[in-house]
Amino acid sequence: AQSVAQPEDQVNVAEGNPLTVKCTYSVSGNPYLFWYVQYPNRGLQFLLKYITGDNLVKGSYGFEAEFNKSQTSFHLKKPSALVSDSALYFCAVRAGGYQKVTFGTGTKLQVIP
Amino acid sequence: ETGVTQTPRHLVMGMTNKKSLKCEQHLGHNAMYWYKQSAKKPLELMFVYNFKEQTENNSVPSRFSPECPNSSHLFLHLHTLQPEDSALYLCASSQDSQDQPQHFGDGTRLSIL
């Protein structure tokens, strides 16, 4: 079985400050990890993914994520938050050889002007 | 412009009605998915189609009936729904490859009276 945990329902950060949205996972074998963002009244949009290689993955809109195998984590980060980054963020995992993707419960990011 | 189009965007129906949700993808993908998104709950995978064949039915009640006539179109037929079925229904598509992300439509907001 595979699972994803996003321990924070909401993260508040001041505009211009760095942000981190946490994600931990559990999977048998090598994980394929994804981050998605959802704006109000929209579907999920793909931000970035980790498959293999460098532990620091860069994605859209200045976001990046750090894969940590020993801590089974894949935290989403951005050096300087924008008000327009306010949205719902989902972490997702897929185990190798298994088509189903498991999504986390989502973290609401609020960037305060 | 997501490449995945869902219609209608909003639907209000009574419990005895029959309606259908439509999803169309213009990305050349061969896998399509239906998800249910309810407030305060994780994203729930309902059905997966791969090359028009259903490969996953995640214990979905029979009042939801999917149809995939080709790799570009996916339908969700609804009949005798319950109030708890009110939710955002998201369609997604992807290449049949473990490292490829899913592309989502903007969803159909369904309200059952």
CSV table of C-alpha atoms in Angstrom, one decimal:
chain,number,residue,atom,x,y,z
A,1,ALA,CA,0.0,0.0,0.0
A,2,GLN,CA,1.1,3.5,-0.6
A,3,SER,CA,0.2,6.7,1.3
A,4,VAL,CA,0.9,10.4,1.5
A,5,ALA,CA,0.6,12.7,4.5
A,6,GLN,CA,0.4,16.4,4.5
A,7,PRO,CA,0.5,17.3,8.1
A,8,GLU,CA,-0.6,20.9,7.9
A,9,ASP,CA,-4.1,21.8,6.8
A,10,GLN,CA,-3.0,25.4,6.3
A,11,VAL,CA,0.2,27.3,6.1
A,12,ASN,CA,0.4,31.1,6.5
A,13,VAL,CA,3.4,33.0,5.3
A,14,ALA,CA,4.1,36.7,4.7
A,15,GLU,CA,4.7,37.9,1.2
A,16,GLY,CA,8.4,37.9,0.4
A,17,ASN,CA,9.2,35.2,3.0
A,18,PRO,CA,10.3,31.7,2.1
A,19,LEU,CA,7.6,29.1,2.2
A,20,THR,CA,7.6,25.3,2.9
A,21,VAL,CA,4.7,22.9,2.4
A,22,LYS,CA,5.4,19.5,4.0
A,23,CYS,CA,4.8,16.1,2.5
A,24,THR,CA,5.8,12.6,3.7
A,25,TYR,CA,5.1,9.4,1.9
A,26,SER,CA,5.1,5.6,2.3
A,27,VAL,CA,5.6,3.3,-0.6
A,28,SER,CA,7.1,0.0,-1.5
A,29,GLY,CA,10.0,0.4,-3.9
A,30,ASN,CA,11.1,3.6,-5.6
A,31,PRO,CA,8.6,6.4,-5.4
A,32,TYR,CA,7.5,8.8,-8.1
A,33,LEU,CA,6.5,12.0,-6.4
A,34,PHE,CA,4.5,14.9,-7.6
A,35,TRP,CA,3.2,18.3,-6.5
A,36,TYR,CA,0.1,19.9,-7.8
A,37,VAL,CA,-1.6,23.2,-7.1
A,38,GLN,CA,-5.3,24.0,-7.2
A,39,TYR,CA,-6.7,27.5,-7.5
A,40,PRO,CA,-10.4,28.2,-6.7
A,41,ASN,CA,-12.9,26.8,-9.1
A,42,ARG,CA,-10.1,25.1,-11.1
A,43,GLY,CA,-8.7,21.6,-11.5
A,44,LEU,CA,-5.3,20.5,-10.2
A,45,GLN,CA,-2.2,21.8,-12.1
A,46,PHE,CA,1.1,20.0,-12.2
A,47,LEU,CA,4.0,21.8,-10.6
A,48,LEU,CA,6.9,19.4,-10.4
A,49,LYS,CA,7.9,15.8,-10.1
A,50,TYR,CA,10.7,13.6,-8.7
A,51,ILE,CA,11.5,10.4,-10.5
A,52,THR,CA,15.2,9.9,-10.0
A,53,GLY,CA,18.5,11.8,-9.9
A,54,ASP,CA,19.0,15.1,-8.1
A,55,ASN,CA,17.2,15.4,-4.8
A,56,LEU,CA,16.3,19.1,-5.5
A,57,VAL,CA,13.7,19.4,-8.2
A,58,LYS,CA,12.8,22.6,-9.8
A,59,GLY,CA,9.3,23.3,-11.2
A,60,SER,CA,6.9,25.9,-12.4
A,61,TYR,CA,6.4,29.4,-10.9
A,62,GLY,CA,9.7,29.3,-9.0
A,63,PHE,CA,8.7,26.3,-6.9
A,64,GLU,CA,11.1,23.6,-6.0
A,65,ALA,CA,11.0,20.4,-3.9
A,66,GLU,CA,13.5,18.4,-1.9
A,67,PHE,CA,13.4,14.7,-1.9
A,68,ASN,CA,14.8,13.1,1.2
A,69,LYS,CA,14.9,9.3,1.1
A,70,SER,CA,15.9,8.7,4.7
A,71,GLN,CA,13.1,10.9,6.0
A,72,THR,CA,10.6,9.8,3.2
A,73,SER,CA,9.8,13.4,2.6
A,74,PHE,CA,9.2,15.6,-0.4
A,75,HIS,CA,8.7,19.1,0.9
A,76,LEU,CA,7.7,21.9,-1.5
A,77,LYS,CA,9.6,25.2,-1.2
A,78,LYS,CA,9.8,28.6,-2.6
A,79,PRO,CA,12.4,31.3,-1.7
A,80,SER,CA,10.0,34.2,-1.8
A,81,ALA,CA,6.2,33.9,-1.5
A,82,LEU,CA,3.8,35.9,-3.7
A,83,VAL,CA,0.2,36.7,-2.8
A,84,SER,CA,-0.7,34.9,-6.0
A,85,ASP,CA,0.7,31.7,-4.6
A,86,SER,CA,-2.2,31.4,-2.3
A,87,ALA,CA,-3.9,28.2,-3.3
A,88,LEU,CA,-4.4,24.5,-2.3
A,89,TYR,CA,-1.4,22.3,-2.7
A,90,PHE,CA,-1.4,18.6,-3.1
A,91,CYS,CA,1.4,16.1,-2.8
A,92,ALA,CA,1.0,12.7,-4.7
A,93,VAL,CA,2.9,9.5,-4.9
A,94,ARG,CA,3.0,6.6,-7.3
A,95,ALA,CA,4.9,3.3,-6.7
A,96,GLY,CA,6.9,1.9,-9.6
A,97,GLY,CA,4.9,-0.6,-11.5
A,98,TYR,CA,1.6,0.6,-10.1
A,99,GLN,CA,-0.6,2.9,-12.0
A,100,LYS,CA,-2.7,4.4,-9.2
A,101,VAL,CA,-1.6,7.7,-7.8
A,102,THR,CA,-2.3,8.5,-4.2
A,103,PHE,CA,-2.9,12.1,-3.3
A,104,GLY,CA,-2.5,13.8,0.1
A,105,THR,CA,-5.3,15.7,1.7
A,106,GLY,CA,-4.0,19.1,0.6
A,107,THR,CA,-2.5,22.1,2.3
A,108,LYS,CA,-4.0,25.5,2.0
A,109,LEU,CA,-1.3,28.1,1.5
A,110,GLN,CA,-2.2,31.7,2.5
A,111,VAL,CA,0.3,34.4,1.6
A,112,ILE,CA,-0.4,37.5,3.6
A,113,PRO,CA,0.4,40.9,1.9
B,1,GLU,CA,-6.1,26.2,-21.3
B,2,THR,CA,-5.7,22.9,-19.7
B,3,GLY,CA,-6.0,20.5,-22.6
B,4,VAL,CA,-8.7,18.7,-20.7
B,5,THR,CA,-12.2,20.0,-21.0
B,6,GLN,CA,-15.1,19.1,-18.8
B,7,THR,CA,-18.8,19.9,-19.4
B,8,PRO,CA,-20.9,21.1,-17.8
B,9,ARG,CA,-19.1,23.2,-15.2
B,10,HIS,CA,-22.0,23.2,-12.9
B,11,LEU,CA,-24.9,20.7,-12.6
B,12,VAL,CA,-27.9,20.7,-10.2
B,13,MET,CA,-30.1,17.7,-10.3
B,14,GLY,CA,-32.7,15.9,-8.3
B,15,MET,CA,-32.2,12.4,-6.9
B,16,THR,CA,-34.4,10.8,-9.5
B,17,ASN,CA,-32.7,12.5,-12.5
B,18,LYS,CA,-30.3,11.0,-15.0
B,19,LYS,CA,-27.5,13.1,-16.3
B,20,SER,CA,-24.0,12.7,-17.8
B,21,LEU,CA,-20.7,14.4,-17.2
B,22,LYS,CA,-18.4,14.7,-20.2
B,23,CYS,CA,-14.6,14.9,-20.4
B,24,GLU,CA,-12.5,15.4,-23.5
B,25,GLN,CA,-8.7,15.6,-23.7
B,26,HIS,CA,-6.7,17.0,-26.6
B,27,LEU,CA,-3.3,15.9,-25.4
B,28,GLY,CA,-3.0,12.5,-27.1
B,29,HIS,CA,-3.0,10.7,-23.8
B,30,ASN,CA,-4.1,7.1,-23.4
B,31,ALA,CA,-5.1,7.0,-19.8
B,32,MET,CA,-8.1,8.8,-18.3
B,33,TYR,CA,-9.4,9.1,-14.8
B,34,TRP,CA,-12.5,10.2,-12.8
B,35,TYR,CA,-11.9,11.7,-9.3
B,36,LYS,CA,-14.4,12.9,-6.7
B,37,GLN,CA,-13.3,15.9,-4.6
B,38,SER,CA,-15.3,16.7,-1.5
B,39,ALA,CA,-14.6,19.4,1.1
B,40,LYS,CA,-12.3,18.2,3.9
B,41,LYS,CA,-11.7,14.8,2.3
B,42,PRO,CA,-8.8,13.5,0.2
B,43,LEU,CA,-9.1,13.3,-3.5
B,44,GLU,CA,-10.9,10.0,-4.3
B,45,LEU,CA,-10.0,8.0,-7.4
B,46,MET,CA,-13.2,6.6,-8.9
B,47,PHE,CA,-12.3,5.0,-12.3
B,48,VAL,CA,-9.3,4.5,-14.5
B,49,TYR,CA,-9.3,3.8,-18.2
B,50,ASN,CA,-6.3,2.8,-20.2
B,51,PHE,CA,-6.5,2.5,-23.9
B,52,LYS,CA,-10.4,2.6,-23.5
B,53,GLU,CA,-10.3,-0.4,-21.1
B,54,GLN,CA,-11.4,0.1,-17.5
B,55,THR,CA,-8.4,-0.9,-15.3
B,56,GLU,CA,-9.7,0.3,-11.9
B,57,ASN,CA,-13.0,0.7,-10.2
B,58,ASN,CA,-12.4,2.0,-6.8
B,59,SER,CA,-15.5,0.4,-5.1
B,60,VAL,CA,-17.7,3.1,-6.7
B,61,PRO,CA,-21.5,2.7,-6.2
B,62,SER,CA,-23.4,1.5,-9.3
B,63,ARG,CA,-25.3,4.8,-9.5
B,64,PHE,CA,-22.1,6.1,-11.2
B,65,SER,CA,-21.5,4.5,-14.6
B,66,PRO,CA,-18.4,5.4,-16.6
B,67,GLU,CA,-18.0,5.1,-20.4
B,68,CYS,CA,-14.9,5.5,-22.5
B,69,PRO,CA,-15.7,5.3,-26.2
B,70,ASN,CA,-12.2,6.3,-27.2
B,71,SER,CA,-9.0,7.5,-25.7
B,72,SER,CA,-10.1,11.1,-26.0
B,73,HIS,CA,-13.5,11.0,-24.4
B,74,LEU,CA,-14.7,9.9,-21.0
B,75,PHE,CA,-18.2,10.1,-19.6
B,76,LEU,CA,-19.7,9.6,-16.2
B,77,HIS,CA,-23.4,8.7,-16.3
B,78,LEU,CA,-25.3,9.5,-13.2
B,79,HIS,CA,-28.7,8.1,-11.9
B,80,THR,CA,-30.6,8.1,-8.6
B,81,LEU,CA,-27.8,10.0,-6.8
B,82,GLN,CA,-27.8,10.8,-3.1
B,83,PRO,CA,-27.2,14.1,-1.4
B,84,GLU,CA,-23.7,12.9,-0.3
B,85,ASP,CA,-22.7,12.6,-4.0
B,86,SER,CA,-22.6,16.4,-4.2
B,87,ALA,CA,-19.0,17.3,-4.9
B,88,LEU,CA,-16.5,18.5,-7.5
B,89,TYR,CA,-15.9,15.7,-10.1
B,90,LEU,CA,-12.6,16.0,-11.8
B,91,CYS,CA,-11.4,14.3,-15.0
B,92,ALA,CA,-7.7,13.8,-15.7
B,93,SER,CA,-5.6,12.2,-18.4
B,94,SER,CA,-2.0,11.1,-18.7
B,95,GLN,CA,0.4,9.1,-20.8
B,96,ASP,CA,0.5,5.5,-19.7
B,97,SER,CA,3.9,5.9,-18.0
B,98,GLN,CA,4.6,5.9,-14.3
B,99,ASP,CA,6.7,9.1,-14.4
B,100,GLN,CA,4.1,11.2,-16.3
B,101,PRO,CA,1.9,13.7,-14.4
B,102,GLN,CA,-1.9,13.8,-14.8
B,103,HIS,CA,-3.5,16.7,-16.5
B,104,PHE,CA,-6.8,17.8,-14.9
B,105,GLY,CA,-9.9,19.5,-16.2
B,106,ASP,CA,-11.6,22.2,-14.2
B,107,GLY,CA,-14.2,19.9,-12.9
B,108,THR,CA,-18.0,19.7,-12.8
B,109,ARG,CA,-19.5,21.1,-9.6
B,110,LEU,CA,-22.4,18.7,-8.9
B,111,SER,CA,-25.2,19.5,-6.5
B,112,ILE,CA,-27.9,17.0,-5.6
B,113,LEU,CA,-31.2,18.3,-4.3
